Amino acid sequence: MEKLPILLSVLVTLLLLAFLLNPRLQTHQTITASAEVVPLIRLDLPDPESVMKERMERIERVCADLKIPETSGYMMFYFPKFKLSWTPVFKSSSTTWKRFFIDHILPPEANYKGNHYSFQLIERFKLTKKRRKPTGSEGRKRKWTPEPDDSIRFTIIRHPLSRLVSHYRKTLVSEKDQKYFEKLWIIPAIVLARKNSKWPKTQQVKYEKELSDWINRKMQASDSPNNPYLSLPTFPELVSFIFEYRGRKDWRGMNQHWRPAFGWTDVCFADFDYVMKLENEAVEMPFLLEKLGLTEYADELMNSKANPSGTKNVVGTDVIEHLGQLSIEQQTKLNQIYKNDYKIFGYEPIFVNVSNMVPS
């Protein structure tokens, strides 16, 4: 028994040496007694400057190969106070950055229809092709009158399927979002999926009116108890709606929450200086803030729960769960929509319970 403490001490020493000498062990995470995940110090984190340089080179190379035409359906804002030009990609930290710019360039009392954080508040900072310079710097492609050639352009992207699922999940729990998207996609998606062609026109109109009242919390006692519309769209119903309307030129096919980022940002023509991946925020955001001159605002702009590894295109279990609700055909078709995002930004398609299937 007297030798037991000595043996335990030797064993602990050997385990410690094994840990220190094995870099693979140093990249893992440990679980404490309280079941909290505590990241260890990583010795193999990528150099963010090299990662960014490689990404920007990839964008330029792939864009040249794809020969994608220039669009006019994107947003870019120029903020003279910071000499920054920003294109928001919705569900990619766009709300955080919108709030930051509003807080730091507008007075506290500024609001749009009672909403202090509406994009309408910064509309006057938006660059449009109607405001081209008579002559632009072709090297920098700064062709709009308020934007100097030395402005810094940036955007933040995210895996498109993560953006889509994030938007869907938020809409399910936000009454404000349900009212906003009522006519944009909620009612059309429900009608597309659940309408019975045998219903008379009066019944169809009645059901839709009841659905609108239900969304706006104006339910009446006379509402039909058997109205099949009175529940929010399922994820497969949203995806079916996207398939139906995405190719159209009307407002229903242009929803910014699921539009591919390559087209929304016009990345092949926008001459961005930096394109950050939200999945790698813990590593890339400090680098980006330094380049933008915003290091002092890190507490406002960084997510404290950001992925600490900074090495993977992280897709959450919520995305996997929602994709699992789709058929193989739907998953293939959905990934196909985002094939240019995958090629340009280096993301991978996601399939659940499907192997060796990659969009062509």
XYZ file of C-alpha atoms in Angstrom:
360
model
C 0.000 0.000 0.000
C 2.918 2.348 0.674
C 3.932 2.138 -3.002
C 0.474 3.167 -4.278
C 1.026 6.962 -4.052
C 4.350 6.575 -5.850
C 2.759 4.538 -8.635
C -0.053 7.077 -9.022
C 2.463 9.912 -9.204
C 4.443 8.101 -11.917
C 1.254 7.403 -13.880
C 0.145 11.043 -13.770
C 3.623 12.158 -14.884
C 3.568 9.762 -17.837
C 0.091 10.921 -18.905
C 1.181 14.556 -18.740
C 4.245 13.858 -20.867
C 2.127 12.000 -23.407
C -0.184 14.992 -23.663
C 2.610 17.518 -24.078
C 4.422 15.454 -26.691
C 1.345 14.590 -28.777
C 0.022 17.613 -30.764
C -3.093 15.686 -31.768
C -4.166 15.452 -28.154
C -3.644 19.186 -27.755
C -6.337 19.999 -30.339
C -9.101 18.133 -28.528
C -11.494 19.432 -25.910
C -11.853 18.296 -22.326
C -15.100 17.832 -20.408
C -15.204 19.037 -16.826
C -17.271 17.552 -14.021
C -19.927 20.168 -14.716
C -20.195 18.914 -18.320
C -18.940 22.219 -19.735
C -16.706 22.048 -22.792
C -13.401 23.753 -22.050
C -11.214 24.341 -25.132
C -7.527 23.710 -24.667
C -4.900 26.078 -26.038
C -4.527 25.217 -29.714
C -1.084 24.989 -31.234
C -2.248 24.505 -34.837
C -4.575 27.454 -35.481
C -4.380 28.733 -39.052
C -2.834 32.099 -39.796
C -5.876 34.301 -40.543
C -3.975 36.508 -42.962
C -2.922 33.485 -45.026
C -6.449 32.071 -44.882
C -7.913 35.364 -46.079
C -5.349 35.731 -48.853
C -6.061 32.209 -50.072
C -9.817 32.828 -49.982
C -9.614 36.072 -51.943
C -7.400 34.390 -54.528
C -9.892 31.538 -54.775
C -12.773 33.965 -55.301
C -10.919 35.719 -58.108
C -9.890 32.447 -59.752
C -13.278 30.719 -59.550
C -15.168 33.828 -60.645
C -12.969 34.013 -63.737
C -13.728 30.367 -64.505
C -17.481 30.626 -63.947
C -17.932 33.843 -65.960
C -20.876 34.917 -63.817
C -22.637 38.057 -65.137
C -22.766 41.179 -62.977
C -26.040 41.813 -61.134
C -27.703 44.842 -59.583
C -29.586 43.136 -56.774
C -27.106 43.643 -53.964
C -26.611 46.075 -51.086
C -23.445 47.956 -50.318
C -23.206 50.760 -47.784
C -20.383 53.264 -47.455
C -19.809 54.848 -44.040
C -17.500 57.899 -44.307
C -16.840 57.983 -40.544
C -15.006 54.664 -40.789
C -14.113 54.729 -44.519
C -15.689 51.271 -44.762
C -17.961 49.755 -47.386
C -20.077 46.843 -46.164
C -22.388 44.387 -47.887
C -24.653 42.544 -45.439
C -25.372 38.876 -46.014
C -28.516 38.112 -44.059
C -28.178 35.567 -41.236
C -24.405 36.126 -41.307
C -23.988 38.588 -38.450
C -25.799 41.245 -40.495
C -27.937 42.373 -37.543
C -24.869 42.813 -35.327
C -23.116 44.988 -37.898
C -26.251 46.930 -38.818
C -26.761 47.811 -35.158
C -23.102 48.769 -34.807
C -23.197 51.214 -37.702
C -26.529 52.693 -36.614
C -25.300 53.159 -33.045
C -22.088 54.850 -34.135
C -23.225 57.088 -36.993
C -26.760 58.100 -36.003
C -28.140 59.886 -32.941
C -29.881 57.747 -30.289
C -33.275 59.213 -31.138
C -33.105 58.103 -34.779
C -35.775 55.585 -35.721
C -37.783 54.443 -38.710
C -41.466 53.838 -38.002
C -40.591 53.212 -34.367
C -37.752 50.806 -35.183
C -34.324 52.062 -34.154
C -32.499 49.271 -35.995
C -34.213 49.322 -39.378
C -32.063 49.160 -42.517
C -34.079 52.180 -43.675
C -32.097 54.282 -41.218
C -28.885 53.779 -43.182
C -30.488 53.886 -46.623
C -28.763 57.170 -47.434
C -25.377 55.437 -47.094
C -26.274 52.855 -49.709
C -24.251 52.772 -52.924
C -26.201 52.214 -56.117
C -25.282 51.978 -59.758
C -27.280 55.133 -60.391
C -24.559 57.038 -58.557
C -21.574 56.062 -60.684
C -18.610 58.353 -60.943
C -17.977 59.897 -64.372
C -14.676 58.046 -64.300
C -13.790 55.301 -61.863
C -10.557 53.772 -60.750
C -10.512 50.542 -62.714
C -7.825 49.131 -60.478
C -9.981 49.508 -57.377
C -13.427 49.453 -59.023
C -14.631 52.245 -56.746
C -17.136 53.703 -59.189
C -19.658 55.404 -56.924
C -19.594 59.093 -56.132
C -19.461 58.969 -52.302
C -16.871 56.192 -52.078
C -13.133 57.009 -52.211
C -10.670 54.678 -53.893
C -9.026 53.837 -50.567
C -12.186 52.647 -48.838
C -12.111 49.125 -47.431
C -14.822 46.784 -48.685
C -15.856 43.722 -46.713
C -18.610 41.200 -46.199
C -19.242 38.239 -43.913
C -20.570 34.970 -45.296
C -21.913 31.730 -43.863
C -22.775 28.292 -45.178
C -25.991 28.889 -47.176
C -27.867 26.005 -45.574
C -27.010 27.358 -42.123
C -28.416 30.722 -43.199
C -31.607 29.116 -44.471
C -32.229 27.027 -41.353
C -31.376 29.949 -39.077
C -33.958 32.116 -40.835
C -36.596 29.399 -40.649
C -36.014 28.699 -36.950
C -36.126 32.381 -36.013
C -39.381 32.873 -37.920
C -40.992 30.036 -35.976
C -40.429 31.775 -32.640
C -40.661 35.470 -33.553
C -44.129 37.011 -33.797
C -42.534 40.093 -35.350
C -40.914 38.007 -38.089
C -44.117 36.063 -38.702
C -45.988 39.289 -39.353
C -43.196 40.664 -41.547
C -42.882 37.518 -43.677
C -46.606 36.763 -43.719
C -47.110 37.739 -47.349
C -43.499 37.346 -48.420
C -43.421 33.593 -47.949
C -45.420 32.187 -45.012
C -48.896 32.329 -46.558
C -47.692 31.488 -50.104
C -45.729 28.473 -48.782
C -48.711 27.184 -46.815
C -51.143 27.641 -49.709
C -48.736 26.020 -52.163
C -48.377 22.937 -49.946
C -51.877 22.536 -48.531
C -54.366 23.941 -51.018
C -56.987 21.481 -52.225
C -57.981 22.045 -55.836
C -61.465 20.801 -55.032
C -62.195 23.653 -52.636
C -64.578 26.292 -53.957
C -63.091 29.758 -54.380
C -65.039 31.146 -51.418
C -63.598 28.507 -49.102
C -60.081 29.172 -50.335
C -60.449 32.903 -49.693
C -61.963 32.239 -46.263
C -59.133 29.935 -45.238
C -56.476 32.450 -46.321
C -58.210 35.273 -44.446
C -58.328 33.116 -41.322
C -54.652 32.285 -41.743
C -53.751 35.970 -41.908
C -55.827 36.669 -38.815
C -54.159 33.745 -37.044
C -50.663 35.025 -37.853
C -51.588 38.509 -36.628
C -53.200 37.146 -33.451
C -56.688 38.239 -34.522
C -58.383 34.869 -34.343
C -62.168 34.907 -34.308
C -64.500 32.435 -32.669
C -66.064 31.782 -36.040
C -62.798 30.538 -37.577
C -63.096 27.142 -39.189
C -61.887 24.443 -36.784
C -60.864 22.269 -39.735
C -58.849 24.930 -41.583
C -55.618 23.094 -42.604
C -53.742 26.389 -42.979
C -53.662 27.253 -39.281
C -50.122 26.188 -38.485
C -46.771 27.600 -39.538
C -44.998 26.092 -42.568
C -42.845 23.040 -42.040
C -39.268 23.191 -43.247
C -40.049 20.954 -46.275
C -42.904 23.342 -47.151
C -40.524 26.300 -47.087
C -38.068 24.417 -49.299
C -40.847 23.536 -51.765
C -41.778 27.219 -51.887
C -38.161 28.151 -52.646
C -38.092 25.639 -55.499
C -41.313 27.075 -56.898
C -40.390 30.752 -56.820
C -36.607 31.115 -56.805
C -36.328 31.414 -60.583
C -38.915 34.142 -60.897
C -38.118 37.821 -61.135
C -40.822 38.903 -58.692
C -40.433 39.662 -54.984
C -41.134 36.066 -53.934
C -38.038 34.716 -55.630
C -35.651 37.315 -54.243
C -35.756 36.726 -50.492
C -32.379 37.776 -49.165
C -32.363 35.175 -46.393
C -31.888 32.302 -48.802
C -30.571 33.942 -51.926
C -27.083 32.590 -52.780
C -24.446 34.918 -51.384
C -22.427 35.081 -54.613
C -25.314 36.858 -56.333
C -26.506 38.894 -53.375
C -23.022 40.342 -52.807
C -22.036 40.408 -56.498
C -18.760 39.063 -55.158
C -17.218 38.527 -58.592
C -17.441 42.262 -59.329
C -17.571 44.010 -55.958
C -13.794 44.041 -55.451
C -13.987 43.127 -51.763
C -10.849 43.509 -49.705
C -12.020 40.942 -47.148
C -14.599 38.145 -47.161
C -14.850 36.589 -43.710
C -16.471 33.256 -42.891
C -18.727 33.434 -39.851
C -17.906 29.814 -39.010
C -14.308 30.893 -38.373
C -15.221 34.004 -36.382
C -13.025 33.268 -33.370
C -9.922 33.282 -35.563
C -10.847 35.604 -38.434
C -12.798 38.346 -36.667
C -9.868 39.752 -34.627
C -7.845 39.882 -37.860
C -10.718 41.563 -39.728
C -11.321 44.132 -36.999
C -7.644 45.037 -37.020
C -7.702 45.583 -40.779
C -10.912 47.627 -40.520
C -9.550 49.754 -37.693
C -12.293 48.568 -35.339
C -10.335 46.595 -32.742
C -11.638 48.809 -29.947
C -15.181 47.664 -30.758
C -14.490 43.934 -30.488
C -16.889 43.508 -27.574
C -19.731 44.837 -29.727
C -18.904 42.908 -32.864
C -17.648 39.509 -31.752
C -19.847 36.606 -30.722
C -18.661 35.332 -27.344
C -19.896 31.855 -28.282
C -17.977 31.721 -31.566
C -16.480 28.385 -32.582
C -13.087 28.284 -30.825
C -11.407 25.954 -33.309
C -11.513 28.346 -36.228
C -10.580 25.486 -38.540
C -13.820 24.024 -39.875
C -16.924 25.080 -41.777
C -19.086 24.260 -38.788
C -22.661 23.226 -39.473
C -24.838 22.821 -36.412
C -26.981 19.854 -35.484
C -30.044 22.006 -36.162
C -29.084 22.117 -39.853
C -28.633 18.349 -39.961
C -31.978 17.819 -38.231
C -33.833 20.027 -40.697
C -32.151 18.581 -43.769
C -33.127 15.163 -42.453
C -36.758 16.163 -42.993
C -36.149 16.419 -46.740
C -36.158 13.683 -49.321
C -32.975 12.806 -51.181
C -34.355 14.591 -54.227
C -35.064 17.750 -52.218
C -31.607 17.728 -50.623
C -29.978 17.367 -54.026
C -32.053 20.162 -55.523
C -31.408 22.461 -52.559
C -27.650 21.926 -52.692
C -27.769 22.547 -56.424
C -29.154 26.031 -55.794
C -26.015 26.898 -53.844
C -23.427 25.212 -56.054
C -21.792 28.540 -56.985
C -21.539 29.542 -53.322
C -19.809 26.231 -52.681
C -17.381 26.702 -55.556
C -16.582 30.368 -54.937
C -16.331 30.383 -51.146
C -15.031 26.855 -50.596
C -18.016 25.417 -48.767
C -19.153 21.826 -49.103
C -22.665 20.572 -49.943
C -24.481 18.819 -47.109
C -26.480 15.603 -47.396
C -28.121 13.716 -44.569
C -28.254 9.929 -44.912
C -26.856 10.266 -48.421
C -23.314 9.354 -49.483
C -21.162 10.284 -52.438
C -23.628 12.815 -53.844
C -22.180 16.102 -54.999
C -24.005 18.643 -57.226
C -22.478 18.889 -60.654
